[in-house]
Tab-separated table of C-alpha atoms in Angstrom:
chain	number	residue	atom	x	y	z
A	1	MET	CA	0.000	0.000	0.000
A	2	ASN	CA	2.929	2.306	0.706
A	3	HIS	CA	4.278	1.654	-2.795
A	4	ALA	CA	0.867	2.078	-4.445
A	5	GLY	CA	0.311	5.342	-2.606
A	6	ASP	CA	3.603	6.571	-4.043
A	7	VAL	CA	3.174	5.582	-7.732
A	8	LYS	CA	-0.627	6.179	-7.685
A	9	PRO	CA	-1.806	3.464	-10.130
A	10	ASP	CA	-5.463	2.939	-11.030
A	11	MET	CA	-6.011	0.012	-8.700
A	12	LEU	CA	-8.584	-1.291	-6.263
A	13	VAL	CA	-7.860	-2.950	-2.925
A	14	VAL	CA	-10.794	-4.817	-1.356
A	15	LEU	CA	-10.621	-5.562	2.361
A	16	ASN	CA	-13.010	-8.393	3.289
A	17	ASP	CA	-13.550	-7.634	6.956
A	18	ASN	CA	-15.382	-10.633	8.440
A	19	GLU	CA	-15.663	-9.276	11.985
A	20	MET	CA	-13.168	-11.773	13.372
A	21	SER	CA	-11.521	-9.628	16.033
A	22	ILE	CA	-12.110	-6.544	13.854
A	23	SER	CA	-14.600	-3.655	14.058
A	24	GLU	CA	-18.321	-4.284	13.764
A	25	ASN	CA	-20.373	-3.217	10.774
A	26	VAL	CA	-21.557	0.339	11.306
A	27	GLY	CA	-24.840	-0.305	9.435
A	28	ALA	CA	-27.137	1.348	6.908
A	29	LEU	CA	-25.939	4.925	7.415
A	30	ASN	CA	-22.435	3.919	6.491
A	31	ASN	CA	-23.612	1.951	3.441
A	32	HIS	CA	-25.411	5.065	2.238
A	33	PHE	CA	-22.289	7.137	2.876
A	34	ALA	CA	-20.211	4.619	0.907
A	35	GLN	CA	-22.504	5.050	-2.099
A	36	LEU	CA	-22.197	8.795	-1.711
A	37	LEU	CA	-18.396	8.673	-1.614
A	38	SER	CA	-18.165	6.410	-4.673
A	39	GLY	CA	-20.814	8.252	-6.725
A	40	ASN	CA	-20.292	10.783	-9.520
A	41	VAL	CA	-21.603	13.763	-7.525
A	42	TYR	CA	-19.099	13.369	-4.691
A	43	THR	CA	-16.249	12.650	-7.110
A	44	SER	CA	-17.058	15.698	-9.240
A	45	ILE	CA	-17.181	17.995	-6.216
A	46	ARG	CA	-14.007	16.445	-4.818
A	47	GLU	CA	-11.948	16.688	-8.009
A	48	GLY	CA	-13.495	19.994	-9.125
A	49	GLY	CA	-12.730	21.573	-5.793
A	50	LYS	CA	-9.093	20.516	-6.067
A	51	LYS	CA	-8.781	22.219	-9.501
A	52	VAL	CA	-10.450	25.419	-8.377
A	53	LEU	CA	-8.305	25.661	-5.254
A	54	SER	CA	-5.050	24.540	-6.890
A	55	GLY	CA	-3.848	28.129	-7.058
A	56	ALA	CA	-4.397	28.716	-3.362
A	57	PRO	CA	-2.275	26.121	-1.505
A	58	PRO	CA	-3.214	27.139	2.073
A	59	ILE	CA	-6.968	26.983	1.319
A	60	LYS	CA	-6.581	23.747	-0.657
A	61	GLU	CA	-4.713	22.151	2.250
A	62	LEU	CA	-7.417	23.346	4.671
A	63	VAL	CA	-10.146	21.791	2.526
A	64	ARG	CA	-8.189	18.550	2.191
A	65	ARG	CA	-7.784	18.237	5.930
A	66	ALA	CA	-11.427	19.135	6.519
A	67	GLU	CA	-12.473	16.392	4.091
A	68	GLU	CA	-10.276	13.825	5.852
A	69	HIS	CA	-11.551	14.717	9.303
A	70	LEU	CA	-15.181	14.640	8.155
A	71	LYS	CA	-14.592	11.210	6.698
A	72	GLY	CA	-12.747	10.115	9.827
A	73	MET	CA	-15.749	10.941	11.997
A	74	VAL	CA	-17.978	8.614	9.990
A	75	VAL	CA	-15.647	5.985	8.552
A	76	PRO	CA	-12.375	4.465	9.829
A	77	GLY	CA	-10.510	5.363	6.638
A	78	THR	CA	-8.213	8.217	7.596
A	79	MET	CA	-5.204	5.886	7.812
A	80	PHE	CA	-5.752	4.635	4.253
A	81	GLU	CA	-6.237	8.188	2.994
A	82	GLU	CA	-2.868	9.108	4.503
A	83	LEU	CA	-1.312	6.294	2.419
A	84	GLY	CA	-2.712	7.849	-0.733
A	85	PHE	CA	-5.861	5.741	-1.133
A	86	ASN	CA	-9.411	6.957	-1.578
A	87	TYR	CA	-11.236	5.064	1.154
A	88	ILE	CA	-14.779	3.786	0.490
A	89	GLY	CA	-16.817	1.928	3.096
A	90	PRO	CA	-17.486	0.019	5.152
A	91	ILE	CA	-20.318	-1.563	3.148
A	92	ASP	CA	-22.332	-4.732	3.715
A	93	GLY	CA	-20.643	-7.486	1.703
A	94	HIS	CA	-23.765	-9.652	1.897
A	95	ASP	CA	-25.870	-7.035	0.117
A	96	VAL	CA	-24.811	-8.115	-3.361
A	97	GLU	CA	-26.775	-5.447	-5.245
A	98	GLU	CA	-25.282	-2.690	-3.100
A	99	LEU	CA	-21.808	-4.179	-3.494
A	100	VAL	CA	-22.086	-4.440	-7.292
A	101	LYS	CA	-23.359	-0.859	-7.503
A	102	THR	CA	-20.406	0.384	-5.465
A	103	LEU	CA	-17.893	-1.606	-7.549
A	104	LYS	CA	-19.378	-0.209	-10.770
A	105	ASN	CA	-18.952	3.322	-9.435
A	106	MET	CA	-15.367	2.633	-8.367
A	107	ARG	CA	-14.340	1.274	-11.770
A	108	HIS	CA	-14.281	4.820	-13.127
A	109	LEU	CA	-12.296	6.389	-10.285
A	110	LYS	CA	-8.671	7.296	-10.914
A	111	GLY	CA	-5.797	6.467	-8.592
A	112	PRO	CA	-5.583	3.898	-5.771
A	113	GLN	CA	-8.960	3.000	-4.285
A	114	PHE	CA	-9.671	1.112	-1.047
A	115	LEU	CA	-13.008	-0.646	-0.560
A	116	HIS	CA	-13.831	-1.814	2.963
A	117	VAL	CA	-16.367	-4.670	2.846
A	118	MET	CA	-17.942	-6.042	6.025
A	119	THR	CA	-18.999	-9.704	6.066
A	120	LYS	CA	-19.956	-12.213	8.726
A	121	LYS	CA	-18.119	-15.514	8.886
A	122	GLY	CA	-20.542	-18.390	8.283
A	123	LYS	CA	-23.252	-16.010	7.080
A	124	GLY	CA	-26.515	-17.846	6.317
A	125	TYR	CA	-25.729	-20.918	8.433
A	126	ALA	CA	-26.641	-20.257	12.065
A	127	PRO	CA	-24.274	-22.767	13.743
A	128	ALA	CA	-21.291	-21.301	11.856
A	129	GLU	CA	-22.396	-17.754	12.656
A	130	ASN	CA	-22.607	-18.613	16.360
A	131	ASP	CA	-19.316	-20.528	16.403
A	132	PRO	CA	-17.030	-19.117	13.681
A	133	ILE	CA	-13.925	-20.557	15.333
A	134	GLY	CA	-15.303	-24.101	15.611
A	135	TYR	CA	-16.515	-24.027	12.011
A	136	HIS	CA	-13.282	-22.574	10.617
A	137	ALA	CA	-11.868	-25.966	9.596
A	138	VAL	CA	-14.447	-28.740	9.746
A	139	PRO	CA	-14.572	-32.474	9.033
A	140	LYS	CA	-17.361	-33.968	6.933
A	141	PHE	CA	-20.704	-33.206	8.575
A	142	ASP	CA	-24.445	-33.147	7.922
A	143	PRO	CA	-25.546	-29.461	7.682
A	144	SER	CA	-29.144	-30.409	8.523
A	145	VAL	CA	-28.060	-31.659	11.972
A	146	HIS	CA	-26.600	-28.247	12.959
A	147	THR	CA	-23.775	-29.785	14.979
A	148	LEU	CA	-20.310	-31.013	14.114
A	149	PRO	CA	-19.658	-34.740	14.606
A	150	LYS	CA	-17.968	-35.566	17.870
A	151	SER	CA	-14.582	-37.162	17.420
A	152	LYS	CA	-14.121	-40.630	18.798
A	153	PRO	CA	-12.152	-40.873	22.045
A	154	SER	CA	-8.495	-41.224	21.223
A	155	SER	CA	-5.064	-40.413	22.521
A	156	PRO	CA	-4.473	-36.711	23.247
A	157	SER	CA	-3.210	-34.715	20.307
A	158	PHE	CA	0.308	-33.320	20.303
A	159	SER	CA	-1.278	-29.844	20.506
A	160	ASN	CA	-3.002	-30.895	23.747
A	161	VAL	CA	0.270	-32.281	25.073
A	162	PHE	CA	1.906	-28.931	24.382
A	163	GLY	CA	-0.966	-27.008	25.994
A	164	ASP	CA	-0.806	-29.127	29.156
A	165	TRP	CA	2.970	-28.811	29.318
A	166	LEU	CA	2.711	-25.036	28.937
A	167	CYS	CA	0.338	-24.767	31.906
A	168	ASP	CA	2.481	-27.087	34.042
A	169	MET	CA	5.687	-25.282	33.118
A	170	ALA	CA	4.172	-21.901	33.937
A	171	GLU	CA	3.524	-23.094	37.476
A	172	GLN	CA	7.233	-23.843	37.847
A	173	ASP	CA	8.719	-20.941	35.901
A	174	ASP	CA	7.584	-17.415	36.760
A	175	LYS	CA	9.463	-16.043	33.753
A	176	LEU	CA	7.745	-18.193	31.146
A	177	LEU	CA	5.909	-16.178	28.485
A	178	ALA	CA	3.906	-17.701	25.620
A	179	ILE	CA	3.390	-16.133	22.190
A	180	THR	CA	1.058	-17.116	19.357
A	181	PRO	CA	0.434	-15.476	15.961
A	182	ALA	CA	-3.372	-15.807	16.151
A	183	MET	CA	-3.404	-19.604	16.561
A	184	ARG	CA	-4.582	-19.982	20.164
A	185	GLU	CA	-7.142	-22.728	19.534
A	186	GLY	CA	-5.147	-24.647	16.949
A	187	SER	CA	-2.017	-24.642	19.093
A	188	GLY	CA	-3.787	-25.849	22.241
A	189	MET	CA	-3.338	-22.632	24.218
A	190	VAL	CA	-6.908	-21.867	25.319
A	191	ARG	CA	-6.475	-23.123	28.889
A	192	PHE	CA	-3.149	-21.336	29.280
A	193	SER	CA	-4.552	-18.035	27.968
A	194	LYS	CA	-7.303	-18.135	30.596
A	195	ALA	CA	-5.139	-19.352	33.469
A	196	HIS	CA	-2.226	-16.989	32.747
A	197	PRO	CA	-3.528	-13.956	30.815
A	198	ASP	CA	-0.554	-11.863	31.936
A	199	LYS	CA	1.853	-14.366	30.358
A	200	TYR	CA	-0.087	-14.872	27.130
A	201	PHE	CA	0.564	-12.757	24.023
A	202	ASP	CA	-1.449	-13.042	20.811
A	203	VAL	CA	0.288	-10.855	18.224
A	204	ALA	CA	-2.332	-11.545	15.501
A	205	ILE	CA	-1.306	-12.799	12.073
A	206	ALA	CA	2.235	-11.452	12.350
A	207	GLU	CA	4.674	-14.352	12.538
A	208	GLN	CA	7.712	-12.149	12.016
A	209	HIS	CA	6.726	-10.007	14.976
A	210	SER	CA	6.095	-13.065	17.173
A	211	VAL	CA	9.714	-14.182	16.725
A	212	THR	CA	11.253	-10.737	17.209
A	213	LEU	CA	9.059	-10.160	20.256
A	214	ALA	CA	10.358	-13.428	21.718
A	215	ALA	CA	13.922	-12.255	21.073
A	216	GLY	CA	13.251	-9.062	22.993
A	217	MET	CA	11.733	-11.013	25.867
A	218	ALA	CA	14.738	-13.343	25.979
A	219	ILE	CA	17.111	-10.363	26.106
A	220	GLY	CA	15.000	-9.116	29.008
A	221	THR	CA	15.805	-12.357	30.894
A	222	TYR	CA	12.366	-13.912	30.300
A	223	HIS	CA	11.798	-17.406	28.923
A	224	PRO	CA	9.608	-17.063	25.815
A	225	VAL	CA	7.825	-19.916	24.046
A	226	VAL	CA	6.629	-19.308	20.485
A	227	ALA	CA	3.790	-21.644	19.473
A	228	ILE	CA	3.623	-21.646	15.698
A	229	TYR	CA	2.648	-23.844	12.754
A	230	SER	CA	5.453	-25.280	10.640
A	231	THR	CA	4.457	-23.526	7.413
A	232	PHE	CA	3.769	-20.241	9.206
A	233	LEU	CA	7.272	-20.223	10.669
A	234	GLN	CA	8.539	-19.946	7.082
A	235	ARG	CA	7.279	-16.356	7.077
A	236	ALA	CA	9.581	-15.524	9.975
A	237	TYR	CA	12.717	-17.263	8.708
A	238	ASP	CA	14.725	-14.038	8.591
A	239	GLN	CA	13.792	-13.149	12.181
A	240	LEU	CA	14.531	-16.700	13.326
A	241	ILE	CA	18.065	-16.465	11.958
A	242	HIS	CA	19.010	-12.852	12.653
A	243	ASP	CA	17.061	-12.012	15.813
A	244	VAL	CA	17.262	-15.328	17.666
A	245	ALA	CA	19.799	-17.853	16.336
A	246	ILE	CA	22.765	-15.605	15.571
A	247	MET	CA	22.332	-13.982	18.993
A	248	ASN	CA	22.005	-17.457	20.552
A	249	LEU	CA	18.967	-16.424	22.594
A	250	PRO	CA	17.031	-18.952	24.733
A	251	VAL	CA	13.775	-19.025	22.765
A	252	LEU	CA	11.714	-22.210	22.488
A	253	PHE	CA	9.762	-22.821	19.283
A	254	ALA	CA	6.856	-25.248	19.663
A	255	ILE	CA	6.306	-26.123	16.008
A	256	ASP	CA	2.909	-27.699	15.342
A	257	ARG	CA	1.670	-29.335	12.111
A	258	GLY	CA	5.071	-30.742	11.145
A	259	GLY	CA	4.766	-33.169	8.230
A	260	ILE	CA	1.659	-34.060	6.242
A	261	VAL	CA	-1.529	-32.466	7.592
A	262	GLY	CA	-4.197	-33.953	5.325
A	263	ALA	CA	-7.350	-31.899	4.785
A	264	ASP	CA	-5.686	-28.555	5.576
A	265	GLY	CA	-4.063	-28.745	2.141
A	266	GLN	CA	-0.628	-28.057	0.705
A	267	THR	CA	-0.378	-24.518	2.118
A	268	HIS	CA	-0.282	-26.107	5.585
A	269	GLN	CA	1.961	-29.110	4.857
A	270	GLY	CA	4.953	-28.891	7.195
A	271	ALA	CA	7.236	-30.489	4.634
A	272	PHE	CA	10.248	-28.196	4.780
A	273	ASP	CA	10.937	-27.383	8.435
A	274	LEU	CA	13.569	-30.051	9.094
A	275	SER	CA	15.501	-28.920	6.021
A	276	TYR	CA	15.368	-25.198	6.701
A	277	LEU	CA	15.984	-25.522	10.450
A	278	ARG	CA	18.989	-27.866	10.384
A	279	CYS	CA	21.214	-25.326	8.646
A	280	ILE	CA	20.633	-22.563	11.213
A	281	PRO	CA	23.518	-22.024	13.664
A	282	ASN	CA	23.028	-22.540	17.412
A	283	LEU	CA	19.552	-24.057	16.948
A	284	VAL	CA	18.734	-27.414	18.560
A	285	VAL	CA	16.036	-29.278	16.618
A	286	MET	CA	14.026	-32.058	18.287
A	287	THR	CA	11.260	-34.307	16.961
A	288	PRO	CA	9.450	-36.495	19.523
A	289	SER	CA	8.487	-40.047	18.691
A	290	ASP	CA	5.492	-40.055	21.079
A	291	GLU	CA	3.497	-37.878	23.492
A	292	ASN	CA	5.721	-38.367	26.518
A	293	GLU	CA	8.870	-37.644	24.551
A	294	CYS	CA	7.161	-34.483	23.293
A	295	ARG	CA	6.575	-33.308	26.866
A	296	GLN	CA	10.154	-34.076	27.894
A	297	MET	CA	11.599	-32.420	24.773
A	298	LEU	CA	9.586	-29.269	25.410
A	299	TYR	CA	11.073	-29.170	28.889
A	300	THR	CA	14.540	-29.843	27.439
A	301	GLY	CA	14.206	-27.003	24.953
A	302	HIS	CA	12.803	-24.635	27.568
A	303	THR	CA	15.717	-25.224	29.945
A	304	HIS	CA	18.321	-25.198	27.152
A	305	ASP	CA	20.607	-22.148	27.182
A	306	GLY	CA	20.020	-21.222	23.559
A	307	PRO	CA	17.405	-21.463	20.811
A	308	ALA	CA	15.546	-24.763	20.509
A	309	ALA	CA	12.726	-26.131	18.379
A	310	VAL	CA	10.401	-29.048	19.102
A	311	ARG	CA	8.613	-30.148	15.959
A	312	TYR	CA	5.555	-32.398	16.199
A	313	PRO	CA	2.737	-33.490	13.864
A	314	ARG	CA	-0.948	-32.708	13.747
A	315	GLY	CA	-3.399	-35.106	15.364
A	316	SER	CA	-3.373	-37.748	18.066
A	317	GLY	CA	-0.346	-39.430	19.483
A	318	MET	CA	0.486	-43.111	19.782
A	319	GLY	CA	-1.101	-43.661	23.172
A	320	ALA	CA	2.142	-43.478	25.145
A	321	VAL	CA	1.958	-42.958	28.905
A	322	ILE	CA	2.736	-39.326	29.686
A	323	GLU	CA	4.892	-38.840	32.774
A	324	ASP	CA	4.025	-35.881	34.992
A	325	LYS	CA	7.629	-35.451	36.019
A	326	MET	CA	9.652	-33.418	33.543
A	327	GLN	CA	13.320	-34.053	32.954
A	328	ALA	CA	15.797	-32.929	30.328
A	329	ILE	CA	16.808	-35.360	27.593
A	330	PRO	CA	20.527	-35.541	26.653
A	331	VAL	CA	20.951	-33.455	23.485
A	332	GLY	CA	22.534	-35.226	20.515
A	333	LYS	CA	22.358	-38.719	21.982
A	334	GLY	CA	20.328	-41.485	20.374
A	335	VAL	CA	18.196	-44.064	22.195
A	336	VAL	CA	18.510	-47.751	21.341
A	337	LYS	CA	15.003	-49.203	21.234
A	338	ARG	CA	15.912	-52.720	20.108
A	339	GLN	CA	19.193	-54.539	19.648
A	340	GLY	CA	19.826	-56.614	16.544
A	341	GLU	CA	22.402	-57.596	13.954
A	342	CYS	CA	23.210	-56.862	10.303
A	343	ILE	CA	20.684	-54.041	9.847
A	344	ALA	CA	20.585	-50.577	11.492
A	345	ILE	CA	17.316	-48.638	11.363
A	346	LEU	CA	17.550	-44.985	12.353
A	347	ASN	CA	14.400	-43.049	13.241
A	348	PHE	CA	13.648	-39.350	13.678
A	349	GLY	CA	10.184	-38.461	14.995
A	350	THR	CA	6.795	-40.180	14.973
A	351	LEU	CA	7.727	-42.850	12.402
A	352	LEU	CA	9.107	-44.913	15.280
A	353	PRO	CA	6.194	-47.429	15.317
A	354	SER	CA	6.788	-48.064	11.605
A	355	ALA	CA	10.516	-48.446	12.206
A	356	LEU	CA	9.877	-50.941	15.012
A	357	GLU	CA	7.463	-52.871	12.786
A	358	ALA	CA	10.075	-52.946	10.000
A	359	GLN	CA	12.644	-54.263	12.495
A	360	LYS	CA	10.231	-56.940	13.651
A	361	ARG	CA	9.552	-58.130	10.107
A	362	SER	CA	13.231	-58.080	9.183
A	363	MET	CA	14.012	-60.246	12.216
A	364	GLN	CA	11.298	-62.692	11.185
A	365	ARG	CA	12.713	-62.916	7.669
A	366	LEU	CA	16.246	-63.382	8.994
A	367	SER	CA	14.978	-66.183	11.217
A	368	ILE	CA	13.284	-67.856	8.248
A	369	CYS	CA	16.419	-67.464	6.127
A	370	ALA	CA	18.529	-68.941	8.917
A	371	LEU	CA	16.146	-71.904	9.256
A	372	LEU	CA	16.164	-72.555	5.494
A	373	SER	CA	19.947	-72.341	5.504
A	374	ARG	CA	20.138	-75.025	8.191
A	375	LEU	CA	17.706	-77.269	6.307
A	376	ILE	CA	19.702	-76.937	3.095
A	377	THR	CA	22.935	-77.658	4.952
A	378	HIS	CA	21.503	-80.789	6.473
């Protein structure tokens, strides 16, 4: 917007404001005012006045400021006007005829235009209107039932494990601070946000800021935890390197949605984190193989004197018993799960059950081969 305000192209920016933590629709009066602002009469007066007053700079400036302040009293567009945009709105995005009429008017306006459209998330379907967060990402459901299907009882998700650990750790560490870039529910932080509101920071959809904020907290001797999705951390790669890793600051990154995430689609697939994290200096990267290891790794990263990342997948765990007691895991040391011969299977993360199954089958095949060898020999 800063660039557009400088070069002044004929362009239109549409803000779809769906009332999710944003201002409410100001109603019919504002819709009428939007039509007025985008209509030919207002435009003619506005542009004609500028030409007439062009030879009198002080008066022209006075009129310009008066126009901005009059607009600012009725619409929240003064900020956009300062960036060089002609602000129109807010208008009701669900009133299609009104919206089309406004867009037709704006097609003929010169310079950068900003249209503020108010919508309601889930509009037309009462359950989604009443619970926009719950209906943000849904499984298959019957819309005539008006409720989402209840998931079958299963092992706690890794997000829940993180949320529980966060609450437990906060009871032990007065300097713990938790940051999320607008992913409180998805990251399992609801209980923590209510139990420790003074330690909870939602920075909105600003991943870069979440990482730099954590760096500042760490410099201030606090112990920040950044809860973030794998793909969203990509947006803050520069801050991760320059603000945290190079300075070797003790910031813990709880990285959710590592790996394949299914229905969320390819924009949410955490396919690259292990590659782009391993090359960063000073950063310890951990991937738990089960729920208990996740809890212990979070504790390990939180007590580590430097940046650390714990990367875990979406969904339920393996059903491992979670120990209440937290203890640090030796960094850089592998754990031997089973002892064998001839074949070495190395595992990193939640593929451990598959690795153990592969080891079991390989041992069975080796046993069969050994038996056949004896039979042939005899």
